[in-house]
Coordinates of C-alpha atoms and ligand atoms in Angstrom, one line a residue:
M1 CA -35.3 33.1 25.7
G2 CA -35.2 30.7 28.6
V3 CA -32.4 29.5 30.8
P4 CA -31.9 25.8 31.7
L5 CA -31.3 24.8 35.3
L6 CA -28.0 23.2 34.2
D7 CA -26.4 23.1 30.7
L8 CA -24.6 19.8 30.2
K9 CA -24.7 20.0 26.4
A10 CA -22.5 23.1 26.6
Q11 CA -20.0 21.2 28.8
Y12 CA -19.9 18.4 26.2
R13 CA -19.3 20.8 23.3
E14 CA -16.4 22.4 25.3
L15 CA -14.6 19.1 25.8
Q16 CA -15.9 17.1 22.9
A17 CA -12.6 16.2 21.2
E18 CA -11.0 15.1 24.4
L19 CA -14.0 13.2 25.6
D20 CA -14.6 11.4 22.3
A21 CA -10.9 10.4 22.3
A22 CA -11.0 9.0 25.8
I23 CA -14.2 7.0 25.0
G24 CA -12.6 5.7 21.8
D25 CA -9.6 4.7 23.8
V26 CA -11.6 2.5 26.2
M27 CA -13.5 1.0 23.2
A28 CA -10.4 0.2 21.3
N29 CA -8.8 -1.5 24.3
A30 CA -12.0 -3.3 25.3
A31 CA -11.0 -2.9 29.0
F32 CA -14.5 -2.1 30.3
I33 CA -14.2 -3.3 34.0
G34 CA -11.4 -2.1 36.2
G35 CA -8.1 -1.3 34.4
P36 CA -6.0 1.8 34.1
K37 CA -8.7 4.4 33.7
V38 CA -10.4 3.3 36.9
K39 CA -7.2 3.1 38.8
G40 CA -6.1 6.4 37.3
F41 CA -9.3 8.1 38.3
E42 CA -9.1 6.8 41.9
E43 CA -5.6 8.2 42.2
A44 CA -6.7 11.5 40.7
V45 CA -9.6 11.9 43.1
A46 CA -7.4 10.9 46.2
G47 CA -4.8 13.5 45.0
Y48 CA -7.5 16.1 44.4
C49 CA -9.2 15.6 47.8
G50 CA -6.0 15.1 49.7
T51 CA -6.7 11.6 51.0
T52 CA -4.5 8.5 50.9
Y53 CA -7.1 6.2 49.4
A54 CA -10.0 6.5 47.0
V55 CA -12.2 3.5 46.1
A56 CA -14.4 3.7 43.0
C57 CA -17.9 2.2 43.1
G58 CA -21.2 2.3 41.2
N59 CA -22.8 5.5 42.6
G60 CA -22.9 7.8 45.6
T61 CA -25.6 5.7 47.3
D62 CA -23.4 2.7 47.1
A63 CA -20.4 4.7 48.4
L64 CA -22.4 5.6 51.5
F65 CA -23.7 2.1 52.0
L66 CA -20.2 0.5 51.5
I67 CA -18.6 2.9 54.0
M68 CA -21.2 2.1 56.7
A69 CA -21.0 -1.7 56.0
A70 CA -17.2 -1.6 56.1
M71 CA -17.4 0.2 59.4
G72 CA -19.6 -2.6 60.7
I73 CA -22.6 -0.3 61.3
G74 CA -25.7 -2.4 61.5
K75 CA -28.8 -3.5 63.4
G76 CA -29.5 -1.6 66.6
D77 CA -27.1 1.1 65.7
E78 CA -28.0 4.8 65.3
V79 CA -26.6 7.3 62.8
I80 CA -27.1 11.0 63.4
T81 CA -27.8 12.9 60.2
T82 CA -29.8 15.8 58.6
P83 CA -33.4 15.6 57.4
F84 CA -32.6 18.1 54.6
T85 CA -30.8 16.0 52.0
F86 CA -31.5 13.6 49.2
W87 CA -33.2 10.4 50.3
A88 CA -30.2 8.2 49.5
T89 CA -28.5 9.5 52.7
V90 CA -31.0 7.9 55.0
E91 CA -31.7 4.9 52.7
C92 CA -28.1 3.7 53.2
I93 CA -28.5 4.0 57.0
R94 CA -31.6 1.8 56.8
H95 CA -30.0 -0.7 54.3
V96 CA -27.2 -1.6 56.8
G97 CA -30.0 -2.1 59.4
A98 CA -29.3 1.0 61.4
T99 CA -31.7 3.8 62.4
P100 CA -31.3 7.5 61.4
V101 CA -31.6 10.0 64.1
F102 CA -32.3 13.5 62.8
V103 CA -31.1 16.8 64.1
D104 CA -32.5 20.1 62.7
I105 CA -30.7 22.4 60.2
E106 CA -29.5 25.9 60.4
P107 CA -31.2 28.7 58.4
G108 CA -29.4 30.0 55.4
T109 CA -26.9 27.2 54.8
Y110 CA -29.5 24.4 55.2
N111 CA -26.7 22.3 56.7
M112 CA -27.2 20.3 59.9
D113 CA -27.1 22.4 63.1
V114 CA -24.0 21.1 64.7
S115 CA -25.0 22.5 68.1
Q116 CA -27.9 20.0 68.3
I117 CA -25.7 16.9 67.8
E118 CA -24.6 16.3 71.3
A119 CA -28.1 16.0 72.7
A120 CA -28.9 13.4 70.0
I121 CA -26.1 11.0 71.0
T122 CA -27.1 7.8 72.8
P123 CA -25.2 4.6 73.7
R124 CA -26.3 3.2 70.3
T125 CA -24.8 6.1 68.2
K126 CA -22.2 4.7 65.9
A127 CA -21.7 7.5 63.4
I128 CA -22.5 11.0 62.5
L129 CA -23.3 11.6 58.8
P130 CA -23.1 15.3 57.9
V131 CA -24.1 16.2 54.3
H132 CA -22.4 19.2 52.7
I133 CA -25.7 20.3 51.2
F134 CA -25.8 22.3 48.0
G135 CA -22.0 22.3 48.0
Q136 CA -21.2 24.1 51.2
C137 CA -19.3 22.2 53.9
V138 CA -20.8 21.6 57.3
D139 CA -19.0 23.3 60.2
M140 CA -16.8 20.3 60.8
D141 CA -14.4 21.3 63.6
P142 CA -17.0 21.4 66.4
L143 CA -18.7 18.3 64.9
L144 CA -15.4 16.3 64.9
E145 CA -14.7 17.4 68.4
I146 CA -18.0 16.0 69.7
A147 CA -17.5 12.8 67.7
E148 CA -14.0 12.3 69.1
R149 CA -15.1 12.9 72.6
H150 CA -17.7 10.2 72.3
G151 CA -15.7 7.8 70.2
I152 CA -18.1 8.0 67.2
A153 CA -17.1 7.8 63.5
V154 CA -17.9 10.6 61.1
I155 CA -18.8 10.0 57.5
E156 CA -19.1 12.9 55.0
D157 CA -21.8 12.8 52.4
A158 CA -19.9 14.9 49.9
C159 CA -22.0 14.0 46.9
Q160 CA -22.9 17.6 46.2
A161 CA -19.6 19.1 47.4
I162 CA -16.6 17.9 45.3
G163 CA -14.1 20.7 45.4
A164 CA -15.6 22.6 48.3
T165 CA -13.2 23.6 51.1
Y166 CA -13.3 23.9 54.8
K167 CA -10.4 25.8 56.5
G168 CA -8.1 25.0 53.6
K169 CA -9.0 21.3 53.2
R170 CA -11.2 19.8 50.6
A171 CA -14.5 18.0 51.2
G172 CA -13.8 14.3 51.3
S173 CA -10.8 14.7 53.5
L174 CA -12.5 16.2 56.6
A175 CA -13.6 13.0 58.4
H176 CA -13.0 9.2 58.6
A177 CA -14.5 8.6 55.2
A178 CA -16.5 10.4 52.5
A179 CA -18.9 9.5 49.7
F180 CA -19.0 11.2 46.3
S181 CA -21.4 10.8 43.4
F182 CA -20.7 11.4 39.8
F183 CA -24.4 11.4 38.7
P184 CA -24.5 13.5 35.5
S185 CA -25.9 16.6 37.2
K186 CA -23.4 16.7 40.1
N187 CA -20.5 19.3 39.8
L188 CA -18.3 16.5 38.4
G189 CA -20.7 14.4 36.4
A190 CA -20.3 11.2 34.4
A191 CA -22.3 10.1 31.4
G192 CA -24.2 7.8 33.7
D193 CA -23.7 6.7 37.3
G194 CA -20.5 6.7 39.3
G195 CA -19.3 7.0 42.9
M196 CA -16.2 7.2 45.0
I197 CA -15.1 6.6 48.6
T198 CA -12.2 8.6 50.0
T199 CA -10.4 7.9 53.3
D200 CA -7.0 7.9 55.0
D201 CA -7.9 4.6 56.7
A202 CA -6.2 1.7 54.9
D203 CA -8.3 -1.0 56.6
L204 CA -11.5 0.8 55.8
A205 CA -10.5 1.3 52.2
A206 CA -9.6 -2.4 51.8
R207 CA -12.9 -3.5 53.4
A208 CA -15.0 -1.2 51.3
R209 CA -13.2 -2.4 48.2
K210 CA -13.8 -6.0 49.1
L211 CA -17.5 -5.4 49.8
A212 CA -17.9 -3.6 46.4
S213 CA -16.5 -6.7 44.8
H214 CA -18.6 -9.6 46.2
G215 CA -16.6 -9.9 49.4
T216 CA -13.6 -11.2 47.3
S217 CA -10.0 -10.7 48.0
K218 CA -8.9 -13.6 45.8
K219 CA -10.9 -14.5 42.7
Y220 CA -13.8 -17.0 43.5
F221 CA -12.9 -17.0 47.2
H222 CA -15.3 -15.0 49.4
D223 CA -14.8 -14.2 53.0
A224 CA -17.8 -11.8 53.2
F225 CA -21.2 -11.2 51.6
G226 CA -20.7 -8.1 49.5
T227 CA -22.3 -6.7 46.5
N228 CA -21.4 -5.7 42.9
S229 CA -20.6 -2.0 42.8
R230 CA -18.2 -0.8 40.1
L231 CA -17.3 2.4 38.3
D232 CA -17.2 1.6 34.6
A233 CA -14.0 2.3 32.7
L234 CA -15.9 4.4 30.2
Q235 CA -17.2 6.6 33.1
A236 CA -13.7 6.8 34.6
A237 CA -12.2 7.9 31.3
I238 CA -14.8 10.6 31.0
L239 CA -14.3 11.8 34.5
L240 CA -10.6 11.9 34.1
V241 CA -11.0 14.3 31.2
K242 CA -13.4 16.5 33.3
L243 CA -11.6 16.6 36.6
P244 CA -8.9 19.1 35.6
H245 CA -11.7 21.5 34.7
L246 CA -13.6 21.2 38.0
D247 CA -12.0 24.0 39.9
R248 CA -12.7 26.4 37.0
W249 CA -16.3 25.2 36.8
N250 CA -16.8 25.6 40.5
G251 CA -15.3 29.1 40.4
E252 CA -17.8 30.0 37.7
R253 CA -20.6 28.6 39.9
R254 CA -19.3 30.8 42.8
A255 CA -19.1 33.8 40.6
A256 CA -22.7 33.2 39.4
A257 CA -23.8 32.9 43.0
A258 CA -22.2 36.3 43.8
V259 CA -24.0 37.9 40.8
Y260 CA -27.3 36.6 42.2
G261 CA -26.3 37.9 45.6
E262 CA -25.9 41.3 44.0
L263 CA -29.0 41.3 41.7
L264 CA -31.3 39.9 44.4
A265 CA -30.1 42.0 47.3
G266 CA -32.9 43.6 49.2
V267 CA -35.7 41.8 47.3
D268 CA -38.6 41.5 49.8
G269 CA -39.8 38.0 50.6
L270 CA -36.8 36.1 49.4
E271 CA -34.1 34.5 51.6
L272 CA -30.8 34.1 49.8
P273 CA -28.3 31.4 50.7
V274 CA -25.7 32.2 53.3
A275 CA -22.0 31.5 52.6
R276 CA -20.0 30.8 55.7
D277 CA -16.4 32.2 55.7
F278 CA -14.7 29.0 56.7
G279 CA -14.2 27.9 53.1
D280 CA -15.3 28.0 49.5
A281 CA -18.8 26.6 48.6
V282 CA -19.2 25.1 45.2
Y283 CA -22.9 25.9 44.7
H284 CA -24.1 22.5 43.4
L285 CA -27.4 24.3 43.7
Y286 CA -28.3 28.0 44.3
I287 CA -31.3 27.8 46.7
V288 CA -33.7 30.6 47.6
K289 CA -36.5 30.5 50.1
T290 CA -39.8 32.3 50.0
E291 CA -42.1 33.2 52.9
S292 CA -44.8 30.7 52.0
A293 CA -45.3 27.6 49.8
E294 CA -47.8 29.7 47.8
A295 CA -45.2 32.3 47.0
A296 CA -42.8 29.6 45.9
E297 CA -45.4 28.2 43.7
T298 CA -46.1 31.6 42.1
V299 CA -42.4 32.3 41.5
M300 CA -41.6 28.9 40.2
G301 CA -44.7 29.0 38.0
A302 CA -43.5 32.3 36.5
L303 CA -40.0 30.9 36.0
K304 CA -41.4 27.8 34.2
E305 CA -43.6 30.0 32.0
A306 CA -40.5 32.0 31.0
G307 CA -38.7 28.8 30.1
I308 CA -36.4 29.1 33.1
G309 CA -35.3 25.9 34.9
T310 CA -36.2 25.5 38.6
A311 CA -37.1 22.8 41.0
L312 CA -37.9 22.3 44.7
Y313 CA -34.9 21.1 46.8
Y314 CA -36.5 19.6 48.8
P315 CA -40.3 19.4 48.7
L316 CA -40.5 17.4 51.9
A317 CA -38.0 16.9 54.7
L318 CA -36.9 13.3 55.2
H319 CA -38.3 12.7 58.7
E320 CA -41.7 13.5 57.3
Q321 CA -41.5 11.0 54.5
E322 CA -44.1 8.2 54.3
A323 CA -41.4 5.4 54.4
F324 CA -40.9 6.1 58.1
D325 CA -44.4 5.0 58.8
H326 CA -43.1 1.5 58.5
V327 CA -40.0 1.8 60.6
D328 CA -40.5 0.1 63.9
G329 CA -39.8 2.3 66.8
F330 CA -39.2 5.4 64.7
V331 CA -40.6 8.4 66.5
R332 CA -41.1 11.3 64.2
P333 CA -39.1 14.3 65.6
S334 CA -40.3 17.9 65.4
L335 CA -37.7 19.8 63.4
P336 CA -39.1 23.2 62.7
M337 CA -36.3 24.7 60.6
A338 CA -36.3 21.7 58.2
E339 CA -40.1 21.7 58.1
S340 CA -40.1 25.4 57.3
C341 CA -38.4 24.6 54.0
D342 CA -41.1 22.2 52.8
A343 CA -42.2 23.4 49.3
R344 CA -40.5 26.7 49.9
T345 CA -36.9 26.3 48.9
F346 CA -36.1 26.1 45.2
A347 CA -33.1 26.4 42.8
L348 CA -32.3 29.1 40.4
P349 CA -30.1 28.3 37.4
C350 CA -26.4 28.4 38.5
F351 CA -24.0 26.5 36.3
P352 CA -20.6 27.0 34.8
G353 CA -20.9 29.3 31.7
I354 CA -24.2 31.0 32.8
T355 CA -24.0 34.6 31.6
R356 CA -24.9 37.7 33.5
E357 CA -27.6 38.4 30.9
Q358 CA -29.2 35.0 31.6
Q359 CA -29.0 35.7 35.4
E360 CA -30.6 39.2 34.8
E361 CA -33.4 37.5 32.9
V362 CA -34.0 35.0 35.9
V363 CA -33.9 37.8 38.4
A364 CA -36.3 40.0 36.5
V365 CA -38.9 37.1 36.5
V366 CA -38.3 36.4 40.2
R367 CA -38.8 40.1 41.1
R368 CA -41.9 40.5 39.0
A369 CA -43.5 37.4 40.4
L370 CA -42.7 38.3 44.0
A371 CA -44.1 41.8 43.5
G372 CA -47.3 40.3 42.3
A373 CA -47.4 37.5 44.8
Ligands
LIG1 C1 -26.7 12.5 44.6 C2 -26.7 12.3 46.0 C3 -26.5 11.0 46.6 C4 -26.6 9.8 45.8 O1 -25.7 9.7 44.8 P1 -26.1 8.7 43.5 O2 -24.8 8.7 42.7 O3 -27.2 9.3 42.8 O4 -26.4 7.4 44.1 C5 -26.4 10.9 48.0 N1 -26.4 12.0 48.8 C6 -26.6 13.3 48.3 C7 -26.6 14.4 49.2 C8 -26.7 13.5 46.9 O5 -26.9 14.7 46.4

């Protein structure tokens, strides 16, 4: 029968009347840039995350870039981050002129290993950039304690984690500032690109907003060299319709993850994701790990043959990427845990509305392929 990795068409069918009305509203008012939908969505996200400010921008990559630029991070500075994330995380560090410093990840959660951060701090360290990978928060309390002791800023890459919690607080409200993405496949997805910065820091919010708008605080007067990074009103209108459904969708992802936990328990040769008990994960992706790249290839091949969506997340850790060949002074670290994931960690379908029958179908294929591997 087949199972997609994610079913966005079902999500549209569920909300079609509301979404079409919201889109029609923007078209009828012809307010495409800025305006009440964008402002309304900023307020809704700030309220949802529990921050004082939210600044909309073009995408999650821009959100990260704008935060770092607004913090004045630049040439000669170092930012400590994880090698097991989407490339945009380190791209932004490079684009402000700084150098990423990688620490290894923990097994099971695939999040950065907070116990390795302190040893990576140098006089040049300006920020720590934890990524709540696959929708589970990094263990923030010890990380924030280290950062505070050294006077270093902390930026959350919360692009995969909208709605996730840590000790009762939502991702996006756990550090100095956070970046969100509304790329269509994210847990809260637009019909195109979109991004958001959340923070409690009024100055930082104002600086980021100015940089996103050509360094302008008064029209045609520029006191900085910024860029053009906006959330379209159409996207804001769509996201405003979807946001009230996010917690339910995230709950369905968590329930689906629990079903996999039950159906895959005790399967030889497969490592299941570990959920820490300090909060709720939102399972942007449900990631399993095989004992070898060959086994992953076998299982993924069987899934694809059965019409079941899967993909490697991520095929190659970031410190091993070719682009670092050309970074002056970059010394490739050895990060065994991240490297052990190369071509071995992949996603199983885990989306709101997936049925137990669909999950049983996925698990049957995985079990059969592993038995034959
Ligand atoms: C998606 C993503 C980004 C980038 O977001 P875009 O909106 O695609 O620019 C950054 N970091 C992580 C961890 C992501 O998953």
